GROMACS .gro file of C-alpha atoms in nm:
model
  273
    1MET     CA    1  -2.301  -1.360   1.418
    2SER     CA    2  -2.222  -1.721   1.238
    3ASP     CA    3  -1.865  -1.775   1.119
    4MET     CA    4  -2.011  -1.907   0.794
    5LEU     CA    5  -2.062  -1.553   0.622
    6THR     CA    6  -2.062  -1.553   0.246
    7PRO     CA    7  -1.784  -1.327   0.110
    8THR     CA    8  -2.057  -1.072   0.007
    9GLN     CA    9  -2.152  -1.058   0.375
   10PHE     CA   10  -1.777  -1.034   0.471
   11ALA     CA   11  -1.751  -0.731   0.244
   12ASP     CA   12  -2.087  -0.574   0.370
   13LEU     CA   13  -1.951  -0.563   0.720
   14ALA     CA   14  -1.597  -0.458   0.607
   15GLU     CA   15  -1.759  -0.161   0.417
   16SER     CA   16  -1.960  -0.057   0.719
   17ILE     CA   17  -1.643  -0.048   0.956
   18ALA     CA   18  -1.443   0.126   0.684
   19ARG     CA   19  -1.664   0.391   0.624
   20GLU     CA   20  -1.681   0.482   0.985
   21ALA     CA   21  -1.309   0.453   1.019
   22ALA     CA   22  -1.284   0.682   0.710
   23ALA     CA   23  -1.494   0.942   0.868
   24LEU     CA   24  -1.275   0.960   1.188
   25ALA     CA   25  -0.958   0.968   0.966
   26ALA     CA   26  -1.104   1.244   0.772
   27ARG     CA   27  -1.191   1.436   1.072
   28ARG     CA   28  -0.855   1.429   1.246
   29ARG     CA   29  -0.694   1.526   0.926
   30ALA     CA   30  -0.924   1.828   0.922
   31GLU     CA   31  -0.800   1.910   1.288
   32GLY     CA   32  -0.453   1.880   1.203
   33VAL     CA   33  -0.194   1.593   1.206
   34GLU     CA   34   0.123   1.553   1.389
   35VAL     CA   35   0.375   1.262   1.372
   36ALA     CA   36   0.350   1.040   1.677
   37ASP     CA   37   0.651   0.795   1.593
   38ARG     CA   38   0.897   0.678   1.358
   39LYS     CA   39   0.927   0.310   1.279
   40SER     CA   40   1.183   0.186   1.042
   41SER     CA   41   1.338   0.514   0.952
   42ILE     CA   42   1.303   0.881   0.999
   43VAL     CA   43   1.075   0.868   0.684
   44ASP     CA   44   0.853   0.592   0.805
   45VAL     CA   45   0.619   0.772   1.034
   46VAL     CA   46   0.299   0.685   1.211
   47THR     CA   47   0.030   0.941   1.341
   48ALA     CA   48  -0.190   0.942   1.620
   49ALA     CA   49  -0.468   0.910   1.382
   50ASP     CA   50  -0.309   0.578   1.255
   51ARG     CA   51  -0.356   0.448   1.611
   52GLU     CA   52  -0.692   0.584   1.679
   53VAL     CA   53  -0.835   0.445   1.352
   54GLU     CA   54  -0.701   0.089   1.391
   55ALA     CA   55  -0.852   0.076   1.731
   56LEU     CA   56  -1.165   0.177   1.636
   57VAL     CA   57  -1.153  -0.072   1.356
   58ARG     CA   58  -1.037  -0.360   1.576
   59SER     CA   59  -1.322  -0.255   1.826
   60ARG     CA   60  -1.580  -0.293   1.565
   61ILE     CA   61  -1.435  -0.627   1.430
   62ALA     CA   62  -1.425  -0.756   1.769
   63GLU     CA   63  -1.779  -0.662   1.854
   64ALA     CA   64  -1.922  -0.841   1.527
   65ARG     CA   65  -1.674  -1.104   1.507
   66PRO     CA   66  -1.507  -1.170   1.830
   67ASP     CA   67  -1.353  -1.500   1.744
   68ASP     CA   68  -1.180  -1.395   1.400
   69GLY     CA   69  -0.821  -1.308   1.390
   70PHE     CA   70  -0.673  -0.972   1.322
   71HIS     CA   71  -0.364  -0.862   1.177
   72GLY     CA   72  -0.307  -0.473   1.162
   73GLU     CA   73  -0.020  -0.238   1.082
   74GLU     CA   74  -0.040  -0.059   1.435
   75SER     CA   75  -0.158  -0.298   1.682
   76GLY     CA   76  -0.009  -0.643   1.552
   77SER     CA   77  -0.178  -0.940   1.548
   78GLY     CA   78  -0.434  -1.122   1.748
   79ALA     CA   79  -0.507  -1.524   1.694
   80GLY     CA   80  -0.870  -1.633   1.620
   81THR     CA   81  -1.055  -1.958   1.638
   82THR     CA   82  -1.268  -1.932   1.327
   83GLY     CA   83  -0.993  -1.954   1.044
   84ILE     CA   84  -1.092  -1.615   0.940
   85THR     CA   85  -0.830  -1.318   0.976
   86TRP     CA   86  -0.874  -0.949   0.910
   87VAL     CA   87  -0.613  -0.790   0.765
   88VAL     CA   88  -0.614  -0.396   0.833
   89ASP     CA   89  -0.418  -0.073   0.723
   90PRO     CA   90  -0.604   0.195   0.913
   91ILE     CA   91  -0.438   0.484   0.721
   92ASP     CA   92  -0.257   0.331   0.413
   93GLY     CA   93  -0.047   0.623   0.264
   94THR     CA   94   0.065   0.795   0.588
   95VAL     CA   95   0.276   1.037   0.461
   96ASN     CA   96   0.039   1.151   0.198
   97TYR     CA   97  -0.227   1.178   0.500
   98LEU     CA   98   0.039   1.374   0.689
   99TYR     CA   99   0.104   1.639   0.377
  100GLY     CA  100  -0.272   1.694   0.329
  101SER     CA  101  -0.280   1.466  -0.008
  102GLU     CA  102  -0.594   1.307  -0.073
  103GLN     CA  103  -0.421   0.971  -0.193
  104TYR     CA  104  -0.462   0.769   0.130
  105GLY     CA  105  -0.710   0.522   0.228
  106VAL     CA  106  -0.868   0.281   0.486
  107SER     CA  107  -0.776  -0.069   0.393
  108ILE     CA  108  -0.977  -0.369   0.528
  109GLY     CA  109  -0.931  -0.735   0.398
  110VAL     CA  110  -1.087  -1.054   0.502
  111VAL     CA  111  -0.904  -1.360   0.450
  112ARG     CA  112  -0.925  -1.738   0.529
  113GLY     CA  113  -0.597  -1.853   0.708
  114SER     CA  114  -0.307  -1.653   0.822
  115ALA     CA  115  -0.176  -1.307   0.722
  116ASP     CA  116   0.037  -1.438   0.475
  117PRO     CA  117  -0.042  -1.352   0.095
  118THR     CA  118   0.101  -1.672  -0.044
  119THR     CA  119  -0.116  -1.893   0.140
  120TRP     CA  120  -0.439  -1.712   0.249
  121GLU     CA  121  -0.768  -1.731   0.060
  122ALA     CA  122  -0.891  -1.397   0.017
  123LEU     CA  123  -1.255  -1.351   0.082
  124ALA     CA  124  -1.342  -0.974   0.078
  125GLY     CA  125  -1.166  -0.636   0.061
  126VAL     CA  126  -1.268  -0.263   0.067
  127VAL     CA  127  -1.046   0.053   0.064
  128VAL     CA  128  -1.224   0.367   0.124
  129VAL     CA  129  -1.076   0.713   0.039
  130PRO     CA  130  -1.165   0.937   0.312
  131ALA     CA  131  -1.104   1.268   0.125
  132THR     CA  132  -1.328   1.186  -0.149
  133GLY     CA  133  -1.557   0.918  -0.001
  134THR     CA  134  -1.481   0.671  -0.276
  135VAL     CA  135  -1.529   0.308  -0.173
  136PHE     CA  136  -1.361   0.027  -0.360
  137ARG     CA  137  -1.503  -0.308  -0.263
  138ALA     CA  138  -1.469  -0.681  -0.371
  139ALA     CA  139  -1.605  -1.009  -0.271
  140ARG     CA  140  -1.457  -1.353  -0.404
  141GLY     CA  141  -1.660  -1.452  -0.701
  142GLU     CA  142  -1.881  -1.144  -0.704
  143GLY     CA  143  -1.646  -0.913  -0.900
  144ALA     CA  144  -1.525  -0.537  -0.796
  145THR     CA  145  -1.680  -0.198  -0.792
  146ARG     CA  146  -1.615   0.159  -0.714
  147ASP     CA  147  -1.891   0.337  -0.577
  148GLY     CA  148  -2.123   0.039  -0.696
  149ALA     CA  149  -2.018   0.062  -1.059
  150PRO     CA  150  -1.833  -0.257  -1.177
  151LEU     CA  151  -1.455  -0.243  -1.251
  152ARG     CA  152  -1.252  -0.400  -1.518
  153VAL     CA  153  -0.888  -0.405  -1.567
  154ALA     CA  154  -0.731  -0.258  -1.877
  155ALA     CA  155  -0.595  -0.422  -2.196
  156PRO     CA  156  -0.286  -0.269  -2.313
  157ALA     CA  157  -0.180  -0.359  -2.653
  158SER     CA  158   0.190  -0.408  -2.583
  159LEU     CA  159   0.447  -0.356  -2.290
  160ALA     CA  160   0.544  -0.028  -2.454
  161GLU     CA  161   0.189   0.086  -2.404
  162THR     CA  162   0.180  -0.022  -2.048
  163LEU     CA  163   0.111   0.253  -1.768
  164VAL     CA  164   0.279   0.115  -1.468
  165ALA     CA  165   0.257   0.212  -1.079
  166THR     CA  166   0.527   0.143  -0.824
  167GLY     CA  167   0.622   0.252  -0.493
  168PHE     CA  168   0.944   0.267  -0.262
  169GLY     CA  169   1.015   0.133   0.078
  170TYR     CA  170   1.127   0.341   0.370
  171THR     CA  171   1.506   0.238   0.411
  172ALA     CA  172   1.772   0.423   0.208
  173ASP     CA  173   1.920   0.090   0.066
  174ARG     CA  174   1.590  -0.046  -0.037
  175ARG     CA  175   1.503   0.265  -0.228
  176ARG     CA  176   1.829   0.278  -0.408
  177GLU     CA  177   1.775  -0.077  -0.516
  178GLN     CA  178   1.418  -0.005  -0.631
  179VAL     CA  179   1.537   0.310  -0.821
  180ALA     CA  180   1.772   0.118  -1.009
  181VAL     CA  181   1.531  -0.159  -1.101
  182LEU     CA  182   1.295   0.159  -1.200
  183ALA     CA  183   1.560   0.271  -1.422
  184GLY     CA  184   1.571  -0.030  -1.641
  185LEU     CA  185   1.198  -0.026  -1.623
  186ILE     CA  186   1.100   0.293  -1.751
  187GLY     CA  187   1.237   0.291  -2.100
  188GLU     CA  188   1.039  -0.019  -2.160
  189VAL     CA  189   0.690   0.076  -2.080
  190ARG     CA  190   0.451   0.384  -2.127
  191ASP     CA  191   0.525   0.572  -1.794
  192VAL     CA  192   0.537   0.519  -1.440
  193ARG     CA  193   0.310   0.654  -1.163
  194ARG     CA  194   0.388   0.674  -0.794
  195ALA     CA  195   0.090   0.771  -0.566
  196GLY     CA  196   0.231   0.665  -0.226
  197ALA     CA  197  -0.051   0.423  -0.108
  198ALA     CA  198  -0.036   0.057  -0.204
  199SER     CA  199  -0.413  -0.025  -0.163
  200LEU     CA  200  -0.474   0.255  -0.403
  201ASP     CA  201  -0.242   0.114  -0.643
  202CYS     CA  202  -0.415  -0.210  -0.639
  203CYS     CA  203  -0.739  -0.054  -0.672
  204ALA     CA  204  -0.612   0.171  -0.967
  205VAL     CA  205  -0.506  -0.165  -1.153
  206GLY     CA  206  -0.868  -0.300  -1.111
  207ALA     CA  207  -0.996   0.041  -1.222
  208GLY     CA  208  -0.784   0.060  -1.534
  209THR     CA  209  -0.636   0.377  -1.430
  210VAL     CA  210  -0.320   0.216  -1.452
  211ASP     CA  211  -0.232  -0.116  -1.616
  212ALA     CA  212   0.000  -0.271  -1.346
  213TYR     CA  213   0.139  -0.200  -1.029
  214TYR     CA  214   0.459  -0.380  -0.871
  215GLU     CA  215   0.648  -0.311  -0.553
  216ARG     CA  216   0.921  -0.510  -0.356
  217GLY     CA  217   0.877  -0.533   0.019
  218ILE     CA  218   0.505  -0.438   0.061
  219ASN     CA  219   0.321  -0.577   0.370
  220PRO     CA  220   0.029  -0.786   0.415
  221TRP     CA  221  -0.188  -0.509   0.549
  222ASP     CA  222  -0.081  -0.288   0.241
  223MET     CA  223  -0.243  -0.509  -0.007
  224ALA     CA  224  -0.475  -0.748   0.146
  225ALA     CA  225  -0.781  -0.539   0.043
  226GLY     CA  226  -0.659  -0.391  -0.277
  227ALA     CA  227  -0.555  -0.716  -0.410
  228VAL     CA  228  -0.891  -0.873  -0.391
  229VAL     CA  229  -1.036  -0.557  -0.602
  230ALA     CA  230  -0.749  -0.610  -0.839
  231ALA     CA  231  -0.820  -0.987  -0.876
  232GLU     CA  232  -1.197  -0.956  -0.888
  233ALA     CA  233  -1.174  -0.667  -1.177
  234GLY     CA  234  -0.960  -0.939  -1.396
  235ALA     CA  235  -0.593  -0.873  -1.266
  236VAL     CA  236  -0.333  -1.130  -1.259
  237VAL     CA  237  -0.143  -1.129  -0.906
  238ARG     CA  238   0.212  -1.266  -0.921
  239VAL     CA  239   0.442  -1.294  -0.607
  240TRP     CA  240   0.810  -1.406  -0.620
  241GLU     CA  241   1.120  -1.384  -0.397
  242ALA     CA  242   1.384  -1.104  -0.467
  243GLY     CA  243   1.684  -1.067  -0.249
  244GLY     CA  244   1.518  -1.245   0.024
  245THR     CA  245   1.207  -1.021  -0.004
  246ARG     CA  246   0.869  -1.065  -0.175
  247SER     CA  247   0.798  -0.879  -0.478
  248PHE     CA  248   0.439  -0.842  -0.580
  249LEU     CA  249   0.283  -0.744  -0.944
  250PHE     CA  250  -0.076  -0.681  -1.011
  251THR     CA  251  -0.135  -0.630  -1.373
  252ALA     CA  252  -0.378  -0.664  -1.653
  253PRO     CA  253  -0.315  -1.026  -1.815
  254ALA     CA  254  -0.242  -0.877  -2.130
  255VAL     CA  255   0.109  -0.810  -2.034
  256ALA     CA  256   0.153  -1.015  -1.730
  257ASP     CA  257   0.398  -1.259  -1.838
  258GLU     CA  258   0.625  -1.003  -2.033
  259LEU     CA  259   0.607  -0.754  -1.742
  260GLU     CA  260   0.704  -0.992  -1.461
  261ALA     CA  261   0.969  -1.124  -1.669
  262LEU     CA  262   1.139  -0.794  -1.724
  263VAL     CA  263   1.095  -0.707  -1.354
  264ARG     CA  264   1.248  -1.002  -1.226
  265ARG     CA  265   1.531  -0.974  -1.455
  266LEU     CA  266   1.584  -0.628  -1.375
  267GLU     CA  267   1.568  -0.737  -0.986
  268ALA     CA  268   1.804  -1.014  -1.058
  269ASP     CA  269   2.064  -0.777  -1.204
  270VAL     CA  270   2.022  -0.529  -0.926
  271LEU     CA  271   2.017  -0.742  -0.631
  272GLY     CA  272   2.238  -1.046  -0.773
  273GLY     CA  273   2.109  -1.412  -0.819
   0.00000   0.00000   0.00000
């Protein structure tokens, strides 16, 4: 297979692999899930299914694109020679998965460059929701879809009418900081949602089921695919440093500047600087 695939061809391949991976994740969920390990904290869990699904995804990518790079949540990075990197979260929303919630997804992003959201060139992204079979898909310059239907971001009339999604980290200190920021935000917007899967939060922005999603400290695999969906649906993506950690904002353009300024000010108040 040529290393000169179009973004659409990359999306085709990512979708095929993600669908197979999603079927495996759903089967393992139906069989019952147990915690296999804990990472950064007692609430930062990994299941055997996370590892099995990522192994499947990595194997399928290697079969089709043996010279590409890989960056996954569970099995780490592997350098390639093509300049293409696959950025993968096998089960985004592992805690939801553990508890039997439908809010989890298989996330596969394809980028040109390294696994750094501030420098990569996003080419394609696919997020499949195993519990429902929903497929979010985007390719650079080709727009974004949900189950084949085109997506478009919402257009909130004001910040006060903006529905905002967010998430929390796994360590107690970061959670406290994030809640302190949220306390200042919630009185300025319509309401706040917390679904527990960054990839799906990004896709929700693209679909217009929320107006914006922000979070401090998400990882490249959390948002590589969803960010393409959001951006191709018309969202603005903003990244900045806060307390030595990156904050990400995916938002409808209508409120982008005002919402970014508010979140940055609140973070500065909480974190200092």
